[in-house]
Coordinates of C-alpha atoms and ligand atoms in Angstrom, one line a residue:
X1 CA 75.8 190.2 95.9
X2 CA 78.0 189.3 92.9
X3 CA 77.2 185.9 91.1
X4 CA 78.4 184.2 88.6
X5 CA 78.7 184.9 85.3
X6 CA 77.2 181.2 84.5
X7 CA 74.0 182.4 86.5
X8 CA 73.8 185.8 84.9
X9 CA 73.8 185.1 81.4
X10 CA 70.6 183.0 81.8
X11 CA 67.6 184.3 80.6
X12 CA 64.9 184.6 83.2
X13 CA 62.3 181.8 82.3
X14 CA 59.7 184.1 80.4
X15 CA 57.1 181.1 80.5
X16 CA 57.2 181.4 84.5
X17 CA 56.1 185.1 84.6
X18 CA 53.2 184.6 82.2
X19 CA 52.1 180.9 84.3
X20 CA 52.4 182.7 87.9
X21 CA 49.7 185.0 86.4
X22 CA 47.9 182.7 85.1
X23 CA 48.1 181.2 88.6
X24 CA 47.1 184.0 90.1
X25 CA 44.1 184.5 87.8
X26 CA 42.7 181.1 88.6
X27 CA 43.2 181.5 92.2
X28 CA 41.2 185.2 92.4
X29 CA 38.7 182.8 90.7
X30 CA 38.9 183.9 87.1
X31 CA 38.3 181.3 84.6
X32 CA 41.6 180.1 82.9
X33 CA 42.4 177.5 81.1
X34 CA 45.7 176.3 81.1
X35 CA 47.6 175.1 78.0
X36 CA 51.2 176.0 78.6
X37 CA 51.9 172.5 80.3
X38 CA 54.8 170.2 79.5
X39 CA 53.2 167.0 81.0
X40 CA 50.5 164.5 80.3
X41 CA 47.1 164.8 82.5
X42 CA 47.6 161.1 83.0
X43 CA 48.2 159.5 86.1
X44 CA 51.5 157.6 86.6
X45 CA 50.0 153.8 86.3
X46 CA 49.7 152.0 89.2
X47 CA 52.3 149.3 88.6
X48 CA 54.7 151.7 88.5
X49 CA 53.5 154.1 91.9
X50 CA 53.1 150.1 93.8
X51 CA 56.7 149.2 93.3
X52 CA 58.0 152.8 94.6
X53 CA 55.8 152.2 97.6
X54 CA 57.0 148.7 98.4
X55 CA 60.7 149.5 97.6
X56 CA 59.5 152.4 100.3
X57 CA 58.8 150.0 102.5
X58 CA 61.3 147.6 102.2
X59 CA 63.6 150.3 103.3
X60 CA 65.2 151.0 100.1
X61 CA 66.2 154.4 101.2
X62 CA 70.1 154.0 100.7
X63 CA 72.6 155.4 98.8
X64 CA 73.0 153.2 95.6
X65 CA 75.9 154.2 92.6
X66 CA 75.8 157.4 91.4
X67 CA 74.7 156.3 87.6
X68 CA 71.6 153.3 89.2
X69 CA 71.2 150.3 90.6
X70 CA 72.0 147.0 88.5
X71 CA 68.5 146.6 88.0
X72 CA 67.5 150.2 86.3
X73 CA 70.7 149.7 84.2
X74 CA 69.6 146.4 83.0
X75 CA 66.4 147.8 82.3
X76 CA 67.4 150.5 80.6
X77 CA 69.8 148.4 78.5
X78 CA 66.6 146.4 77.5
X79 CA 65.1 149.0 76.3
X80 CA 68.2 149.8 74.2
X81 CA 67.9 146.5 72.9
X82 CA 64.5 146.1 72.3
X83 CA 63.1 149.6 71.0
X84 CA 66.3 151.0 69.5
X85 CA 67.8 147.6 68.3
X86 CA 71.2 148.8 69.7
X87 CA 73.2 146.6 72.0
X88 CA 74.9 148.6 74.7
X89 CA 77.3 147.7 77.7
X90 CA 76.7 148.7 81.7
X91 CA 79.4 151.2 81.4
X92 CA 77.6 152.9 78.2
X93 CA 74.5 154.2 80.3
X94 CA 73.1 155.8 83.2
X95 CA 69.6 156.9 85.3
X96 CA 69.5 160.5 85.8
X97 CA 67.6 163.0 87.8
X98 CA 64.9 163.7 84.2
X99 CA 66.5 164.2 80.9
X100 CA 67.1 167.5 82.1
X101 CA 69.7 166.4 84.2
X102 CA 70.9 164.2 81.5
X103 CA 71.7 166.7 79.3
X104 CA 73.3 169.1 81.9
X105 CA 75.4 166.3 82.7
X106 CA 76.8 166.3 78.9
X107 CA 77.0 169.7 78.4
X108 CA 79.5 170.4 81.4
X109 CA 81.4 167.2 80.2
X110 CA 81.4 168.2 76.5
X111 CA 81.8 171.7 76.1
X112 CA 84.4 174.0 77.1
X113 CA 84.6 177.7 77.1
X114 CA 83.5 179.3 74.0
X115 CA 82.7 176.0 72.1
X116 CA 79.6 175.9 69.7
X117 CA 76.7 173.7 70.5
X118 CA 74.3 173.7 67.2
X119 CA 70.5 174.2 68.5
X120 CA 67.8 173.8 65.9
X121 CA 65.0 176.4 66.7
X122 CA 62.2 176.1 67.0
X123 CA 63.7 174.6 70.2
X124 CA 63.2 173.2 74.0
X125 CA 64.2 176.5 76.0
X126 CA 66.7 174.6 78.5
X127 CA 69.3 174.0 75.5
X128 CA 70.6 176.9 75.3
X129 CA 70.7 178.4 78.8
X130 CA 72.7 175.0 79.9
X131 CA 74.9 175.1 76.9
X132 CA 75.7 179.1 78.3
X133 CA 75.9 177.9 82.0
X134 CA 78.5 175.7 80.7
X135 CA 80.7 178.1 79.0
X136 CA 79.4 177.5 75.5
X137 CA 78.0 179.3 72.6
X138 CA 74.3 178.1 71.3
X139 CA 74.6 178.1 67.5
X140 CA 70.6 178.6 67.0
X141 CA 69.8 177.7 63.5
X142 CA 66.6 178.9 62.4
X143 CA 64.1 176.3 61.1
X144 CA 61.4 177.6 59.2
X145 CA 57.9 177.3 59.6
X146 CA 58.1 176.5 55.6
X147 CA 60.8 173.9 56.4
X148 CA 58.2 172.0 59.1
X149 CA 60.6 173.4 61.4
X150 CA 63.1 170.9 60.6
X151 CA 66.8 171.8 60.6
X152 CA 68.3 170.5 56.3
X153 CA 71.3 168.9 55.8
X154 CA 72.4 172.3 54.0
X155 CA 71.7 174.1 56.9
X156 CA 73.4 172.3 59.5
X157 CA 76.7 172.2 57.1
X158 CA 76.9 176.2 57.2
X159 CA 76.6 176.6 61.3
X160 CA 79.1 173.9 61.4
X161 CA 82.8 175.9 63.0
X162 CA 85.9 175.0 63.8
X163 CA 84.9 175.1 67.4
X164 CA 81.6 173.2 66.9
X165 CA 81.3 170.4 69.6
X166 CA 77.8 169.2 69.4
X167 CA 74.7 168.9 67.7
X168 CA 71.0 168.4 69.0
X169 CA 68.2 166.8 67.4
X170 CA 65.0 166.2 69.1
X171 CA 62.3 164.2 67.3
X172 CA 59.3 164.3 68.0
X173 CA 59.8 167.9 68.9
X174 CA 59.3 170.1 72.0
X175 CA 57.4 172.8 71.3
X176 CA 56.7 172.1 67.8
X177 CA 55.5 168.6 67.3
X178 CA 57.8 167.9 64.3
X179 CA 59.0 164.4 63.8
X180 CA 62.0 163.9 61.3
X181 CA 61.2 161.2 58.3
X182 CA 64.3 158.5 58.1
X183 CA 65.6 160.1 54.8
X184 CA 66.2 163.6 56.7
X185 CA 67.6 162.3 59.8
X186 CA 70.3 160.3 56.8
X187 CA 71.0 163.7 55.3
X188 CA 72.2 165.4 58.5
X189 CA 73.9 162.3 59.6
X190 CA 76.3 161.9 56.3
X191 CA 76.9 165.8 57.3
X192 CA 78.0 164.7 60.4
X193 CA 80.1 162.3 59.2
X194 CA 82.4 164.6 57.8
X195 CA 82.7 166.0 61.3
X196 CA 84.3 163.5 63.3
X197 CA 85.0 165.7 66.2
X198 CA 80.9 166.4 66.7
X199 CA 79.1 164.6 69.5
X200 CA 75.2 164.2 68.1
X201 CA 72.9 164.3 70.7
X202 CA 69.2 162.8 70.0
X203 CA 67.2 163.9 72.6
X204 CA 64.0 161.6 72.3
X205 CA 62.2 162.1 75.1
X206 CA 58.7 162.3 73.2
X207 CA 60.3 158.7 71.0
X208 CA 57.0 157.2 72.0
X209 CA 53.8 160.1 71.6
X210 CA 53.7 159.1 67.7
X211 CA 50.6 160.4 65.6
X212 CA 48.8 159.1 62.1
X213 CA 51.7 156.5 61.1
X214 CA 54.6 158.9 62.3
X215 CA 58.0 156.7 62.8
X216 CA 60.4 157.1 65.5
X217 CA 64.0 156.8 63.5
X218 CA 67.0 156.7 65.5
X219 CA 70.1 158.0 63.9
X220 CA 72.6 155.8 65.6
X221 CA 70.5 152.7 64.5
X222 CA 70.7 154.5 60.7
X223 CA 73.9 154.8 60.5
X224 CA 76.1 153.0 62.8
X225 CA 79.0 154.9 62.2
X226 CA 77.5 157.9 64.5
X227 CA 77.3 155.3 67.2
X228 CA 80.2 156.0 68.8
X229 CA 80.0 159.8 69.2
X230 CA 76.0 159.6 69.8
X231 CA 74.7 160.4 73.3
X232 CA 70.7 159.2 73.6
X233 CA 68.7 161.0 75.8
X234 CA 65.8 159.8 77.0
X235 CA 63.8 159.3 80.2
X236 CA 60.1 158.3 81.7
X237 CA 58.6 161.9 82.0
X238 CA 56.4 161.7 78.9
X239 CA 55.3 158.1 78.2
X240 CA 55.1 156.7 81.3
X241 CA 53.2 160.1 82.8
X242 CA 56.2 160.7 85.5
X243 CA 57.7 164.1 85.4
X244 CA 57.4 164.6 88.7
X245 CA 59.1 161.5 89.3
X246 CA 62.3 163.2 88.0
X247 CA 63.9 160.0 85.9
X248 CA 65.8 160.0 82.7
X249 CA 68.9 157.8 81.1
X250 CA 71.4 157.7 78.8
X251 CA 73.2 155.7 76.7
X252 CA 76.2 157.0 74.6
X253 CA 80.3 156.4 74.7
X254 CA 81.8 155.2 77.2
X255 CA 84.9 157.8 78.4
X256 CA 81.9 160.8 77.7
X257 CA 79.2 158.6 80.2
X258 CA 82.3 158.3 82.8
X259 CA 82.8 162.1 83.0
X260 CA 79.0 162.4 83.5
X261 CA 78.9 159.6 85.9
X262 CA 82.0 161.4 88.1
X263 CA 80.3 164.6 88.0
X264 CA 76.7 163.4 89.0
X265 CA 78.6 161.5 91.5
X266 CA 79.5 164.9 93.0
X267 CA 76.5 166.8 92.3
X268 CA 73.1 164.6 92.4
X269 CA 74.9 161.6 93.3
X270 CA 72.4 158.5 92.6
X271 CA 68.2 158.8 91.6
X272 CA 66.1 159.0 94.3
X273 CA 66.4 155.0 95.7
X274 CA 63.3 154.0 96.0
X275 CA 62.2 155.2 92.4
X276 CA 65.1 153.2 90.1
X277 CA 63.1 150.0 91.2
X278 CA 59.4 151.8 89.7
X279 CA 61.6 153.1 86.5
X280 CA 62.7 149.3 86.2
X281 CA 59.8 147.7 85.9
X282 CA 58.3 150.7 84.6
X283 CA 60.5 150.1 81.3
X284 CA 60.5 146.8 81.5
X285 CA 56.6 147.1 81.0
X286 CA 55.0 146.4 77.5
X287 CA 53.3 149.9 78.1
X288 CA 49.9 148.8 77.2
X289 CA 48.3 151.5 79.3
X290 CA 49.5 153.8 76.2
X291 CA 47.6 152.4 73.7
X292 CA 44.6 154.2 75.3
X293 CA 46.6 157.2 76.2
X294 CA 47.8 157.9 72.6
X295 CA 44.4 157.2 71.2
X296 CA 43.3 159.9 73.5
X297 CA 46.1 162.1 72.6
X298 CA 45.1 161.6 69.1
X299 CA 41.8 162.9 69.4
X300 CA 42.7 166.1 71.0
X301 CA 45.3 166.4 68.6
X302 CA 42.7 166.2 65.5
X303 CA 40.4 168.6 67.4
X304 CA 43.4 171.5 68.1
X305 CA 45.1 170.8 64.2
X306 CA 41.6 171.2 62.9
X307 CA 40.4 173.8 65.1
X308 CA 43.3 176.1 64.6
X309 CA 43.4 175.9 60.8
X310 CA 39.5 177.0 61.2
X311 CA 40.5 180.4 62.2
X312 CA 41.1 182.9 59.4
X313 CA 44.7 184.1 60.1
X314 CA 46.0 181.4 62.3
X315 CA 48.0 178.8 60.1
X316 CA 50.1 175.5 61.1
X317 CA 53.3 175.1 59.6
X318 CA 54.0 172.0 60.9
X319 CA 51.3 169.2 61.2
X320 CA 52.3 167.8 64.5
X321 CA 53.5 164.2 63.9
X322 CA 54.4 163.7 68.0
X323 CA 54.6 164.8 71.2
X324 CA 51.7 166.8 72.4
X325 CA 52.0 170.1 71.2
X326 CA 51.0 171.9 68.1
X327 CA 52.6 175.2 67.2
X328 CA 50.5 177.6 65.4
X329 CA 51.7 180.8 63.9
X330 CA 49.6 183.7 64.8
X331 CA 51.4 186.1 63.5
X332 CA 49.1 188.0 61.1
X333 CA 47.6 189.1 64.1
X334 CA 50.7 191.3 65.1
X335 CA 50.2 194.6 64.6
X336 CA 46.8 194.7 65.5
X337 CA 45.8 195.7 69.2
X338 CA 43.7 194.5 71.9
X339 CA 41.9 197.0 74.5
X340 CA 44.2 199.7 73.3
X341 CA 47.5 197.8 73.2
X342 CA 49.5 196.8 69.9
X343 CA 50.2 193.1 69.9
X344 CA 54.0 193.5 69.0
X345 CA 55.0 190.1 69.3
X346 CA 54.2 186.1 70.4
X347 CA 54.8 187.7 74.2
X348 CA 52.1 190.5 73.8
X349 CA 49.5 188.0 72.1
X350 CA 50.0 185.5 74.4
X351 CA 49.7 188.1 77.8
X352 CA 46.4 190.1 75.9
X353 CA 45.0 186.2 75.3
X354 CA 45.8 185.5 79.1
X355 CA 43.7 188.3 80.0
X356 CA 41.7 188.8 77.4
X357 CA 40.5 185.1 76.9
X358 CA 41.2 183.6 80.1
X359 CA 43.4 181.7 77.4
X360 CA 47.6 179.9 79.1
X361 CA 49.7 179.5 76.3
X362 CA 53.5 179.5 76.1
X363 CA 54.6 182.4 73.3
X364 CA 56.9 180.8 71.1
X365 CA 59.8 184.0 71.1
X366 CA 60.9 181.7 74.6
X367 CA 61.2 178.6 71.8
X368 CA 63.4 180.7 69.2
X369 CA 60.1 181.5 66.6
X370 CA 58.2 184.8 67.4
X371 CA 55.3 184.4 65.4
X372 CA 53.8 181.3 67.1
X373 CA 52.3 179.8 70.2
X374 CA 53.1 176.8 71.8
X375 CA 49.8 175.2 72.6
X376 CA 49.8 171.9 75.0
X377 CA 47.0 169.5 74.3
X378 CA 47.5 167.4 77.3
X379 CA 44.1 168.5 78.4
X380 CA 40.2 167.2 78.0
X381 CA 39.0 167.5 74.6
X382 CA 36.2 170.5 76.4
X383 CA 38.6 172.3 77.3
X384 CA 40.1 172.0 74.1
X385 CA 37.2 172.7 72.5
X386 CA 36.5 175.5 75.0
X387 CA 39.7 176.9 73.7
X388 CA 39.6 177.0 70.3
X389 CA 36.4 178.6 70.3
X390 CA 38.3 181.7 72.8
X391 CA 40.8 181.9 70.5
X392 CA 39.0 182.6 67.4
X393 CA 36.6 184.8 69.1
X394 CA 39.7 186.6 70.4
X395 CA 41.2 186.9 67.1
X396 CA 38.1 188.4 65.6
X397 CA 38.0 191.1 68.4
X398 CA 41.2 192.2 67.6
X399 CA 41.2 195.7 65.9
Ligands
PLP1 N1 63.9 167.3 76.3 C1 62.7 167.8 75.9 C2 62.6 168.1 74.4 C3 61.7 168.2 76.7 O1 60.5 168.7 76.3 C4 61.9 168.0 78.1 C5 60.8 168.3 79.1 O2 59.9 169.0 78.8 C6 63.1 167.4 78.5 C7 64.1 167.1 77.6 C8 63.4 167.1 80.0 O3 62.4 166.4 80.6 P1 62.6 165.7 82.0 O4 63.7 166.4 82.7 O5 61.3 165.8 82.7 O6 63.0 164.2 81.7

């Protein structure tokens, strides 16, 4: 059958092959432990799930407007105002099926064919397939593991083009954990402001899983001037343990949230009904049940940070200051083989520790940065523990 050339040039999801094995490991009974997930082991609190159930009942099961009832728009306006300090109109945001859909919805209103979207790496692996289904070019700039994985001011300057439309940053980071200080989120926005035709977009989706005094800075709150060509993307998946709910927003100008609001209008249309009353109150709550959560998070972070700089040729560039992965580079381990089989690359180690360790993690070549592993610690501190001991026992078995 012929398809499209927007379906063909993605790359097949990597991370899929290596979790359906995984899969298939645990099912045949084999003892796998899983840290390639994306999502807190939390429950959705109950708050949230009773409001969905009573909106359920109270027949909320309508169509509502494509970009959320008045309510989740309020709500998410509050939030603007309250946790950003940024005072946004109706018009200026929208509920979304995840931040996913978010920033699908951008790229198909912001890029056209052959424009240059500028993708720090190490980086979340949807950017750049959506920037290609879209017609656009992902301008990956390499960020490294010396650097934190942070993209410099210096840096982003020299991938800037004439046919540069958009820049992401996304702090805390997906997959590396990296949070950007105040001072180096200034320095690429005074870049910026030489570009007046750049849209920023701040994906913040982890703006909440904050570690050891780590601050969430938002650049349009820095610097004002950005405002107006800034898209937030945010949504519930993370701090509020919903992914499967599938809820994100937005907030940015108003013409660019229009085009997105027409198009999900004729896509997705609105959020499923009866969950825009949940993500209401949801984030209209004073999210005390995450005060437990990150303390939690915390621990597990201290034990995986620690754990992997125990193991003689395993480093960490990047001290993860949020989200709830830590990135370690392995990569002193390439070249060596396991049961006969040269471990080329972050795709070899992390099959051979699949099978060879009952060890899940996501290789970081899917993320832009070959010589690490993205390694989730949204899991119980014994199997954490559990883990870490595999690991180094699997790195000292290599030959
Ligand atoms: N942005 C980043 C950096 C992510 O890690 C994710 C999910 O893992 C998303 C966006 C999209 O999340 P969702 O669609 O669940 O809101």
């Amino acid at each position: 059958m012929r398809l499209t050339r927007r379906v063909s040039c993605l790359a097949p999801s990597l991370t899929l092959a290596l979790s359906a094995k995984a899969k298939a490991m645990q099912a045949e009974g084999r003892d796998v432990l899983a840290l390639g997930v994306g999502e807190p082991d939390f429950d959705t609190p109950d708050f949230i799930k009773d409001r969905a159930i009573a909106d359920l009942r109270a027949g909320k099961t309508k169509y509502t407007a494509a970009r959320g009832t008045p309510e989740i728009i309020k709500a998410i306006l509050g939030i603007l105002s309250r946790d950003y300090g940024l005072k946004y109109e109706a018009s200026e945001v929208m509920l979304s099926t995840g931040g996913k859909h978010v920033l699908y919805n951008a790229f198909m209103a912001l890029v056209e064919e052959g424009d240059e979207v500028i993708v720090p790496s190490p980086f979340w692996l949807s950017y750049p397939e959506q920037i290609k289904c879209a017609g656009g070019v992902p301008v990956v700039v390499r960020c490294s593991p010396e650097s934190g994985f942070k993209m410099s001011a210096e840096q982003l300057r020299t991938a800037i083009t004439p046919r540069t439309v958009a820049v992401i940053v996304n702090s805390p980071s997906n997959p590396t954990g990296a949070t950007y200080t105040r001072d180096e989120l200034l320095a690429l926005g005074k870049v910026l402001l030489e570009f007046p035709n750049i849209t920023l977009i701040s994906d913040d989706l982890y703006q909440y899983l904050l570690y050891d005094g780590a601050e969430f800075f938002s650049l349009p709150k820095e610097m004002p001037e950005l405002r107006a060509r800034t898209l937030i993307v945010n949504g519930l998946s993370k701090a509020w343990a919903m992914t499967g709910w599938r809820l994100g927003w937005c907030a940015g100008p108003k013409d660019l949230l229009a085009a997105m609001d027409n198009l999900q209008s004729h896509s997705t249309s609105n959020v499923t009904t009866f969950c825009q009353g949940a993500a209401a109150v949801a984030l209209d709550s004073d999210r005390a049940f995450l005060k437990d959560w990150l303390a939690q998070f915390a621990r597990r972070r201290r034990l995986v940070i620690d754990g992997l700089r125990s193991i003689p040729g395993v480093s960490l560039p990047c001290e993860p200051g949020g989200a709830f992965y830590a990135f370690p580079d392995v990569s002193a381990y390439y070249g060596k083989s396991w049961n006969g089989k040269k471990l080329t690359g972050s795709l070899e180690f992390a099959g051979a520790a699949l099978e060879g360790a009952g060890l899940a993690v996501i290789p970081g070549a899917v993320f832009g940065e070959d010589k690490c592993l993205r390694i989730s610690y949204a899991t119980s501190m014994e199997i954490l523990e559990d883990a870490i001991g595999r690991l180094r026992k699997f790195c000292a078995e290599l030959k």
